[in-house]
PDB file of C-alpha atoms in Angstrom:
ATOM      1  CA  GLY E 264     -42.705  -0.807  35.993  1.00 81.00           C
ATOM      2  CA  GLU E 265     -41.012  -0.035  39.761  1.00 88.00           C
ATOM      3  CA  ASN E 266     -41.200   4.108  41.075  1.00 93.00           C
ATOM      4  CA  VAL E 267     -39.175   4.776  44.046  1.00 97.00           C
ATOM      5  CA  GLU E 268     -39.743   8.099  46.322  1.00 97.00           C
ATOM      6  CA  GLN E 269     -37.416   9.618  48.270  1.00 98.00           C
ATOM      7  CA  HIS E 270     -38.141  12.206  50.925  1.00 97.00           C
ATOM      8  CA  PRO E 271     -36.608  14.993  51.959  1.00 97.00           C
ATOM      9  CA  SER E 272     -34.417  15.924  49.636  1.00 97.00           C
ATOM     10  CA  THR E 273     -32.086  17.247  52.058  1.00 98.00           C
ATOM     11  CA  LEU E 274     -31.703  16.910  55.757  1.00 98.00           C
ATOM     12  CA  SER E 275     -29.148  18.203  58.287  1.00 98.00           C
ATOM     13  CA  VAL E 276     -28.805  17.088  61.577  1.00 97.00           C
ATOM     14  CA  GLN E 277     -26.500  18.383  64.657  1.00 98.00           C
ATOM     15  CA  GLU E 278     -23.918  15.161  65.279  1.00 97.00           C
ATOM     16  CA  GLY E 279     -25.705  12.862  67.626  1.00 97.00           C
ATOM     17  CA  ASP E 280     -28.853  13.704  66.617  1.00 97.00           C
ATOM     18  CA  SER E 281     -30.993  10.663  64.769  1.00 98.00           C
ATOM     19  CA  ALA E 282     -31.607  11.173  61.469  1.00 98.00           C
ATOM     20  CA  VAL E 283     -34.901   9.064  59.081  1.00 98.00           C
ATOM     21  CA  ILE E 284     -34.971   8.778  55.275  1.00 98.00           C
ATOM     22  CA  LYS E 285     -38.333   7.734  53.811  1.00 98.00           C
ATOM     23  CA  CYS E 286     -39.124   5.988  50.679  1.00 98.00           C
ATOM     24  CA  THR E 287     -42.097   4.533  49.100  1.00 97.00           C
ATOM     25  CA  TYR E 288     -42.243   2.036  46.213  1.00 96.00           C
ATOM     26  CA  SER E 289     -45.130   1.591  43.756  1.00 95.00           C
ATOM     27  CA  ASP E 290     -45.412  -2.261  42.341  1.00 93.00           C
ATOM     28  CA  SER E 291     -46.165  -4.680  45.901  1.00 92.00           C
ATOM     29  CA  ALA E 292     -44.265  -7.315  44.255  1.00 91.00           C
ATOM     30  CA  SER E 293     -41.140  -5.971  45.146  1.00 92.00           C
ATOM     31  CA  ASN E 294     -38.733  -8.202  47.408  1.00 91.00           C
ATOM     32  CA  TYR E 295     -35.572  -6.321  47.617  1.00 93.00           C
ATOM     33  CA  PHE E 296     -34.407  -2.877  49.361  1.00 96.00           C
ATOM     34  CA  PRO E 297     -31.204  -1.707  49.760  1.00 96.00           C
ATOM     35  CA  TRP E 298     -29.506   1.786  50.887  1.00 98.00           C
ATOM     36  CA  TYR E 299     -26.896   2.710  49.224  1.00 98.00           C
ATOM     37  CA  LYS E 300     -24.275   5.502  50.776  1.00 98.00           C
ATOM     38  CA  GLN E 301     -22.741   8.125  47.963  1.00 98.00           C
ATOM     39  CA  GLU E 302     -19.718  10.041  48.894  1.00 96.00           C
ATOM     40  CA  LEU E 303     -18.459  13.035  46.603  1.00 91.00           C
ATOM     41  CA  GLY E 304     -16.465  11.575  43.345  1.00 88.00           C
ATOM     42  CA  LYS E 305     -17.249   8.150  44.564  1.00 92.00           C
ATOM     43  CA  GLY E 306     -19.784   5.162  43.198  1.00 95.00           C
ATOM     44  CA  PRO E 307     -22.378   4.166  45.902  1.00 97.00           C
ATOM     45  CA  GLN E 308     -21.352   1.870  48.613  1.00 96.00           C
ATOM     46  CA  LEU E 309     -24.396  -0.438  49.698  1.00 95.00           C
ATOM     47  CA  ILE E 310     -24.707   0.105  53.723  1.00 97.00           C
ATOM     48  CA  ILE E 311     -27.964  -1.804  54.576  1.00 97.00           C
ATOM     49  CA  ASP E 312     -30.531  -3.797  52.633  1.00 95.00           C
ATOM     50  CA  ILE E 313     -33.952  -5.999  53.187  1.00 94.00           C
ATOM     51  CA  ARG E 314     -35.806  -8.296  51.652  1.00 90.00           C
ATOM     52  CA  SER E 315     -39.547  -8.310  51.742  1.00 85.00           C
ATOM     53  CA  ASN E 316     -39.671 -11.265  54.395  1.00 85.00           C
ATOM     54  CA  VAL E 317     -38.445  -9.126  56.809  1.00 82.00           C
ATOM     55  CA  GLY E 318     -39.576  -6.318  58.608  1.00 90.00           C
ATOM     56  CA  GLU E 319     -36.729  -4.526  60.354  1.00 94.00           C
ATOM     57  CA  LYS E 320     -32.625  -4.856  60.493  1.00 94.00           C
ATOM     58  CA  LYS E 321     -30.570  -3.624  62.041  1.00 96.00           C
ATOM     59  CA  ASP E 322     -26.275  -3.212  61.635  1.00 94.00           C
ATOM     60  CA  GLN E 323     -25.013  -1.279  64.083  1.00 96.00           C
ATOM     61  CA  ARG E 324     -25.727   2.781  64.188  1.00 97.00           C
ATOM     62  CA  ILE E 325     -27.933   2.137  60.934  1.00 98.00           C
ATOM     63  CA  ALA E 326     -31.253   0.470  60.557  1.00 97.00           C
ATOM     64  CA  VAL E 327     -33.968  -0.026  58.137  1.00 98.00           C
ATOM     65  CA  THR E 328     -37.215  -0.641  58.305  1.00 97.00           C
ATOM     66  CA  LEU E 329     -39.979  -1.954  55.712  1.00 96.00           C
ATOM     67  CA  ASN E 330     -44.080  -1.891  55.873  1.00 95.00           C
ATOM     68  CA  LYS E 331     -45.195  -3.956  52.947  1.00 93.00           C
ATOM     69  CA  THR E 332     -48.811  -2.916  53.371  1.00 93.00           C
ATOM     70  CA  ALA E 333     -47.918   0.708  53.367  1.00 94.00           C
ATOM     71  CA  LYS E 334     -45.217   0.089  50.614  1.00 95.00           C
ATOM     72  CA  HIS E 335     -42.558   2.105  52.033  1.00 95.00           C
ATOM     73  CA  PHE E 336     -38.865   1.623  53.919  1.00 97.00           C
ATOM     74  CA  SER E 337     -37.309   3.865  55.995  1.00 98.00           C
ATOM     75  CA  LEU E 338     -33.467   4.667  57.257  1.00 98.00           C
ATOM     76  CA  HIS E 339     -32.132   5.500  60.618  1.00 98.00           C
ATOM     77  CA  ILE E 340     -29.120   5.984  61.569  1.00 98.00           C
ATOM     78  CA  THR E 341     -28.264   6.892  65.271  1.00 97.00           C
ATOM     79  CA  GLU E 342     -25.363   8.982  66.478  1.00 98.00           C
ATOM     80  CA  THR E 343     -24.561  10.889  63.576  1.00 98.00           C
ATOM     81  CA  GLN E 344     -21.201  11.676  62.903  1.00 97.00           C
ATOM     82  CA  PRO E 345     -19.748  14.232  60.362  1.00 96.00           C
ATOM     83  CA  GLU E 346     -18.725  11.201  58.508  1.00 96.00           C
ATOM     84  CA  ASP E 347     -21.725  10.264  57.877  1.00 97.00           C
ATOM     85  CA  SER E 348     -22.353  13.510  56.014  1.00 98.00           C
ATOM     86  CA  ALA E 349     -23.151  11.876  52.062  1.00 98.00           C
ATOM     87  CA  VAL E 350     -26.057  11.105  49.683  1.00 98.00           C
ATOM     88  CA  TYR E 351     -27.809   8.467  50.371  1.00 98.00           C
ATOM     89  CA  PHE E 352     -30.213   6.725  48.182  1.00 98.00           C
ATOM     90  CA  CYS E 353     -33.071   4.342  48.515  1.00 98.00           C
ATOM     91  CA  ALA E 354     -34.006   1.617  45.494  1.00 97.00           C
ATOM     92  CA  ALA E 355     -36.263  -1.321  44.920  1.00 95.00           C
ATOM     93  CA  THR E 356     -36.377  -4.077  43.015  1.00 92.00           C
ATOM     94  CA  LEU E 357     -38.717  -6.857  41.433  1.00 86.00           C
ATOM     95  CA  PRO E 358     -38.158 -10.655  41.681  1.00 79.00           C
ATOM     96  CA  ASN E 359     -39.023 -11.131  38.046  1.00 74.00           C
ATOM     97  CA  ALA E 360     -36.171  -8.145  37.272  1.00 72.00           C
ATOM     98  CA  GLY E 361     -33.213 -10.142  37.852  1.00 70.00           C
ATOM     99  CA  ASN E 362     -31.043  -7.623  39.902  1.00 77.00           C
ATOM    100  CA  MET E 363     -32.527  -4.399  38.015  1.00 90.00           C
ATOM    101  CA  LEU E 364     -32.613  -1.555  40.829  1.00 94.00           C
ATOM    102  CA  THR E 365     -35.160   1.150  40.703  1.00 95.00           C
ATOM    103  CA  PHE E 366     -33.263   4.259  42.757  1.00 97.00           C
ATOM    104  CA  GLY E 367     -34.517   6.828  44.664  1.00 97.00           C
ATOM    105  CA  GLY E 368     -33.958  10.595  43.923  1.00 97.00           C
ATOM    106  CA  GLY E 369     -31.747  10.839  47.248  1.00 97.00           C
ATOM    107  CA  THR E 370     -31.262  12.870  50.278  1.00 98.00           C
ATOM    108  CA  ARG E 371     -28.240  14.900  50.832  1.00 98.00           C
ATOM    109  CA  LEU E 372     -27.419  14.445  54.412  1.00 98.00           C
ATOM    110  CA  MET E 373     -25.444  16.982  56.048  1.00 98.00           C
ATOM    111  CA  VAL E 374     -24.321  16.499  59.774  1.00 97.00           C
ATOM    112  CA  LYS E 375     -23.195  19.336  61.539  1.00 96.00           C
ATOM    113  CA  PRO E 376     -20.106  19.196  64.446  1.00 91.00           C
TER     114      PRO E 376
ATOM    115  CA  ASP D1318     -10.052  -8.324  47.000  1.00 62.00           C
ATOM    116  CA  ALA D1319     -10.235  -5.326  44.425  1.00 75.00           C
ATOM    117  CA  GLY D1320     -13.638  -4.127  44.385  1.00 93.00           C
ATOM    118  CA  VAL D1321     -15.134  -3.367  40.773  1.00 96.00           C
ATOM    119  CA  THR D1322     -12.770  -1.077  38.538  1.00 97.00           C
ATOM    120  CA  GLN D1323     -13.670   1.401  35.647  1.00 98.00           C
ATOM    121  CA  SER D1324     -11.733   3.220  33.167  1.00 97.00           C
ATOM    122  CA  PRO D1325     -11.485   5.877  32.219  1.00 97.00           C
ATOM    123  CA  THR D1326     -12.274   8.280  35.035  1.00 97.00           C
ATOM    124  CA  HIS D1327     -13.246  10.938  33.292  1.00 97.00           C
ATOM    125  CA  LEU D1328     -13.672  11.399  29.560  1.00 96.00           C
ATOM    126  CA  ILE D1329     -15.015  14.874  27.156  1.00 98.00           C
ATOM    127  CA  LYS D1330     -16.265  13.734  24.165  1.00 98.00           C
ATOM    128  CA  THR D1331     -17.782  15.832  21.164  1.00 98.00           C
ATOM    129  CA  ARG D1332     -21.560  15.462  20.093  1.00 98.00           C
ATOM    130  CA  GLY D1333     -22.153  12.839  17.338  1.00 98.00           C
ATOM    131  CA  GLN D1334     -18.752  10.690  18.564  1.00 98.00           C
ATOM    132  CA  GLN D1335     -19.059   7.689  20.088  1.00 98.00           C
ATOM    133  CA  VAL D1336     -17.671   6.257  23.171  1.00 98.00           C
ATOM    134  CA  THR D1337     -16.716   3.099  25.093  1.00 98.00           C
ATOM    135  CA  LEU D1338     -16.191   2.796  28.732  1.00 98.00           C
ATOM    136  CA  ARG D1339     -14.974  -0.218  30.442  1.00 98.00           C
ATOM    137  CA  CYS D1340     -16.125  -2.233  34.235  1.00 98.00           C
ATOM    138  CA  SER D1341     -13.834  -4.613  35.467  1.00 98.00           C
ATOM    139  CA  PRO D1342     -16.299  -6.974  37.989  1.00 96.00           C
ATOM    140  CA  LYS D1343     -15.926  -7.356  41.894  1.00 94.00           C
ATOM    141  CA  SER D1344     -13.425 -10.607  42.491  1.00 93.00           C
ATOM    142  CA  GLY D1345     -15.672 -13.858  42.029  1.00 90.00           C
ATOM    143  CA  HIS D1346     -18.471 -11.914  40.841  1.00 93.00           C
ATOM    144  CA  ASP D1347     -19.659 -12.983  37.052  1.00 93.00           C
ATOM    145  CA  THR D1348     -22.855 -10.405  36.099  1.00 93.00           C
ATOM    146  CA  VAL D1349     -22.490  -6.296  35.407  1.00 95.00           C
ATOM    147  CA  SER D1350     -24.748  -4.172  35.208  1.00 95.00           C
ATOM    148  CA  TRP D1351     -24.815  -0.494  33.896  1.00 97.00           C
ATOM    149  CA  TYR D1352     -25.958   2.244  35.334  1.00 98.00           C
ATOM    150  CA  GLN D1353     -26.329   6.250  34.233  1.00 98.00           C
ATOM    151  CA  GLN D1354     -26.299   8.515  37.264  1.00 97.00           C
ATOM    152  CA  ALA D1355     -27.132  12.368  35.778  1.00 96.00           C
ATOM    153  CA  LEU D1356     -26.325  15.454  38.122  1.00 93.00           C
ATOM    154  CA  GLY D1357     -28.398  15.523  41.211  1.00 92.00           C
ATOM    155  CA  GLN D1358     -30.363  12.110  40.693  1.00 95.00           C
ATOM    156  CA  GLY D1359     -30.053   9.027  41.284  1.00 96.00           C
ATOM    157  CA  PRO D1360     -28.483   6.366  39.183  1.00 97.00           C
ATOM    158  CA  GLN D1361     -30.888   4.510  36.168  1.00 97.00           C
ATOM    159  CA  PHE D1362     -30.390   1.096  34.957  1.00 95.00           C
ATOM    160  CA  ILE D1363     -28.883   0.683  31.780  1.00 97.00           C
ATOM    161  CA  PHE D1364     -28.727  -3.130  31.361  1.00 95.00           C
ATOM    162  CA  GLN D1365     -27.381  -6.083  32.659  1.00 94.00           C
ATOM    163  CA  TYR D1366     -25.108  -8.692  31.264  1.00 94.00           C
ATOM    164  CA  TYR D1367     -24.255 -12.212  32.475  1.00 91.00           C
ATOM    165  CA  GLU D1368     -22.696 -15.037  30.701  1.00 91.00           C
ATOM    166  CA  GLU D1369     -21.644 -12.628  27.774  1.00 93.00           C
ATOM    167  CA  GLU D1370     -25.674 -12.043  27.274  1.00 94.00           C
ATOM    168  CA  GLU D1371     -27.753  -8.880  27.720  1.00 93.00           C
ATOM    169  CA  ARG D1372     -30.376 -10.445  30.157  1.00 90.00           C
ATOM    170  CA  GLN D1373     -32.214  -7.103  31.132  1.00 89.00           C
ATOM    171  CA  ARG D1374     -32.320  -4.158  29.546  1.00 92.00           C
ATOM    172  CA  GLY D1375     -33.818  -0.688  30.834  1.00 92.00           C
ATOM    173  CA  ASN D1376     -35.612   2.440  29.090  1.00 93.00           C
ATOM    174  CA  PHE D1377     -32.298   3.646  27.111  1.00 97.00           C
ATOM    175  CA  PRO D1378     -32.155   3.608  23.080  1.00 97.00           C
ATOM    176  CA  ASP D1379     -30.092   1.223  20.943  1.00 96.00           C
ATOM    177  CA  ARG D1380     -27.273   4.129  20.581  1.00 98.00           C
ATOM    178  CA  PHE D1381     -26.557   2.619  23.855  1.00 98.00           C
ATOM    179  CA  SER D1382     -24.800  -1.066  23.251  1.00 97.00           C
ATOM    180  CA  GLY D1383     -22.613  -3.124  26.162  1.00 97.00           C
ATOM    181  CA  HIS D1384     -20.461  -6.343  25.846  1.00 97.00           C
ATOM    182  CA  GLN D1385     -19.459  -9.078  28.308  1.00 97.00           C
ATOM    183  CA  PHE D1386     -15.733 -10.681  27.907  1.00 97.00           C
ATOM    184  CA  PRO D1387     -15.192 -14.291  29.314  1.00 96.00           C
ATOM    185  CA  ASN D1388     -13.289 -12.847  32.670  1.00 95.00           C
ATOM    186  CA  TYR D1389     -16.450 -11.050  33.144  1.00 96.00           C
ATOM    187  CA  SER D1390     -15.724  -7.898  32.751  1.00 97.00           C
ATOM    188  CA  SER D1391     -17.874  -5.453  30.288  1.00 98.00           C
ATOM    189  CA  GLU D1392     -17.865  -2.547  27.810  1.00 98.00           C
ATOM    190  CA  LEU D1393     -20.833   0.247  27.641  1.00 98.00           C
ATOM    191  CA  ASN D1394     -20.581   1.571  24.487  1.00 98.00           C
ATOM    192  CA  VAL D1395     -22.535   4.459  23.393  1.00 98.00           C
ATOM    193  CA  ASN D1396     -23.192   5.139  19.737  1.00 97.00           C
ATOM    194  CA  ALA D1397     -24.183   9.500  18.449  1.00 98.00           C
ATOM    195  CA  LEU D1398     -23.432  10.882  21.331  1.00 98.00           C
ATOM    196  CA  LEU D1399     -25.514  14.110  22.830  1.00 98.00           C
ATOM    197  CA  LEU D1400     -25.769  16.642  24.757  1.00 97.00           C
ATOM    198  CA  GLY D1401     -28.179  14.713  27.290  1.00 97.00           C
ATOM    199  CA  ASP D1402     -25.518  11.588  27.772  1.00 98.00           C
ATOM    200  CA  SER D1403     -23.515  13.689  29.860  1.00 98.00           C
ATOM    201  CA  ALA D1404     -23.454  11.826  33.298  1.00 97.00           C
ATOM    202  CA  LEU D1405     -21.558   9.807  35.519  1.00 98.00           C
ATOM    203  CA  TYR D1406     -21.502   5.945  34.407  1.00 98.00           C
ATOM    204  CA  LEU D1407     -21.794   3.419  36.501  1.00 98.00           C
ATOM    205  CA  CYS D1408     -20.694  -0.372  36.681  1.00 97.00           C
ATOM    206  CA  ALA D1409     -21.874  -2.714  39.519  1.00 96.00           C
ATOM    207  CA  SER D1410     -20.906  -6.611  39.650  1.00 95.00           C
ATOM    208  CA  SER D1411     -22.946  -9.180  41.756  1.00 92.00           C
ATOM    209  CA  SER D1412     -22.759 -12.898  41.560  1.00 89.00           C
ATOM    210  CA  GLY D1413     -25.144 -15.586  41.089  1.00 73.00           C
ATOM    211  CA  GLN D1414     -25.839 -17.063  44.382  1.00 65.00           C
ATOM    212  CA  ARG D1415     -26.395 -13.503  45.804  1.00 68.00           C
ATOM    213  CA  HIS D1416     -26.941 -11.474  42.779  1.00 72.00           C
ATOM    214  CA  TYR D1417     -29.180  -9.298  44.588  1.00 81.00           C
ATOM    215  CA  GLU D1418     -26.363  -7.644  46.329  1.00 88.00           C
ATOM    216  CA  GLN D1419     -24.800  -5.323  43.928  1.00 92.00           C
ATOM    217  CA  TYR D1420     -21.333  -3.643  44.334  1.00 94.00           C
ATOM    218  CA  PHE D1421     -20.865  -0.305  42.185  1.00 96.00           C
ATOM    219  CA  GLY D1422     -17.544   1.061  40.917  1.00 97.00           C
ATOM    220  CA  PRO D1423     -16.202   4.274  41.170  1.00 96.00           C
ATOM    221  CA  GLY D1424     -18.055   5.384  37.493  1.00 97.00           C
ATOM    222  CA  THR D1425     -17.161   7.447  34.503  1.00 98.00           C
ATOM    223  CA  ARG D1426     -18.000  10.940  33.839  1.00 97.00           C
ATOM    224  CA  LEU D1427     -18.554  11.658  30.918  1.00 98.00           C
ATOM    225  CA  THR D1428     -18.785  15.151  29.659  1.00 98.00           C
ATOM    226  CA  VAL D1429     -20.738  15.485  26.176  1.00 98.00           C
ATOM    227  CA  THR D1430     -19.610  19.173  24.007  1.00 97.00           C
TER     228      THR D1430
END
């Protein structure tokens, strides 16, 4: 089955700086890669996703890049704000697995004002 | 537009007991997936229901079972509870047309003592 690894496990940045979270996946057949933000006491919130036929996708301050050859994808947050502080999860899914998501271990992002 | 709702919010059970958790999907969604999230870890896929049938199952024992009703709501049942079943149980819904995009509820925190 699929295996997803996520780094770093914790990330502390100053408000206004950029943050980058990286994930690698094991199965080259994976074709969908979402990112979720989970705040304390809440369920994961889908913030951006990318499919395997696209190399990059951007939504305001958030962007995701995908390198299929290296089997890794990254989340980029620019101009970080204190409200960006949360745990971020990457995930991947295989085309023959319905929409079963395999998650990474999570990154705790702390944005210091 | 109501998002995914889950009940109850918190639950405390004793080892060996049985528990039922409930989920109502986002309006317009017909597919429900259940995930288990242990403290400090990413969610792990339990199973998925579509058209009232279990379509996909993760690596969980038969003590975990589910059901989907004609109105697309779903239940997760866990029998013979173990201490290790203590976790946040998340329900995610999606629609047939955009089945990759999964939206999570706030979860049910289960504590087994």
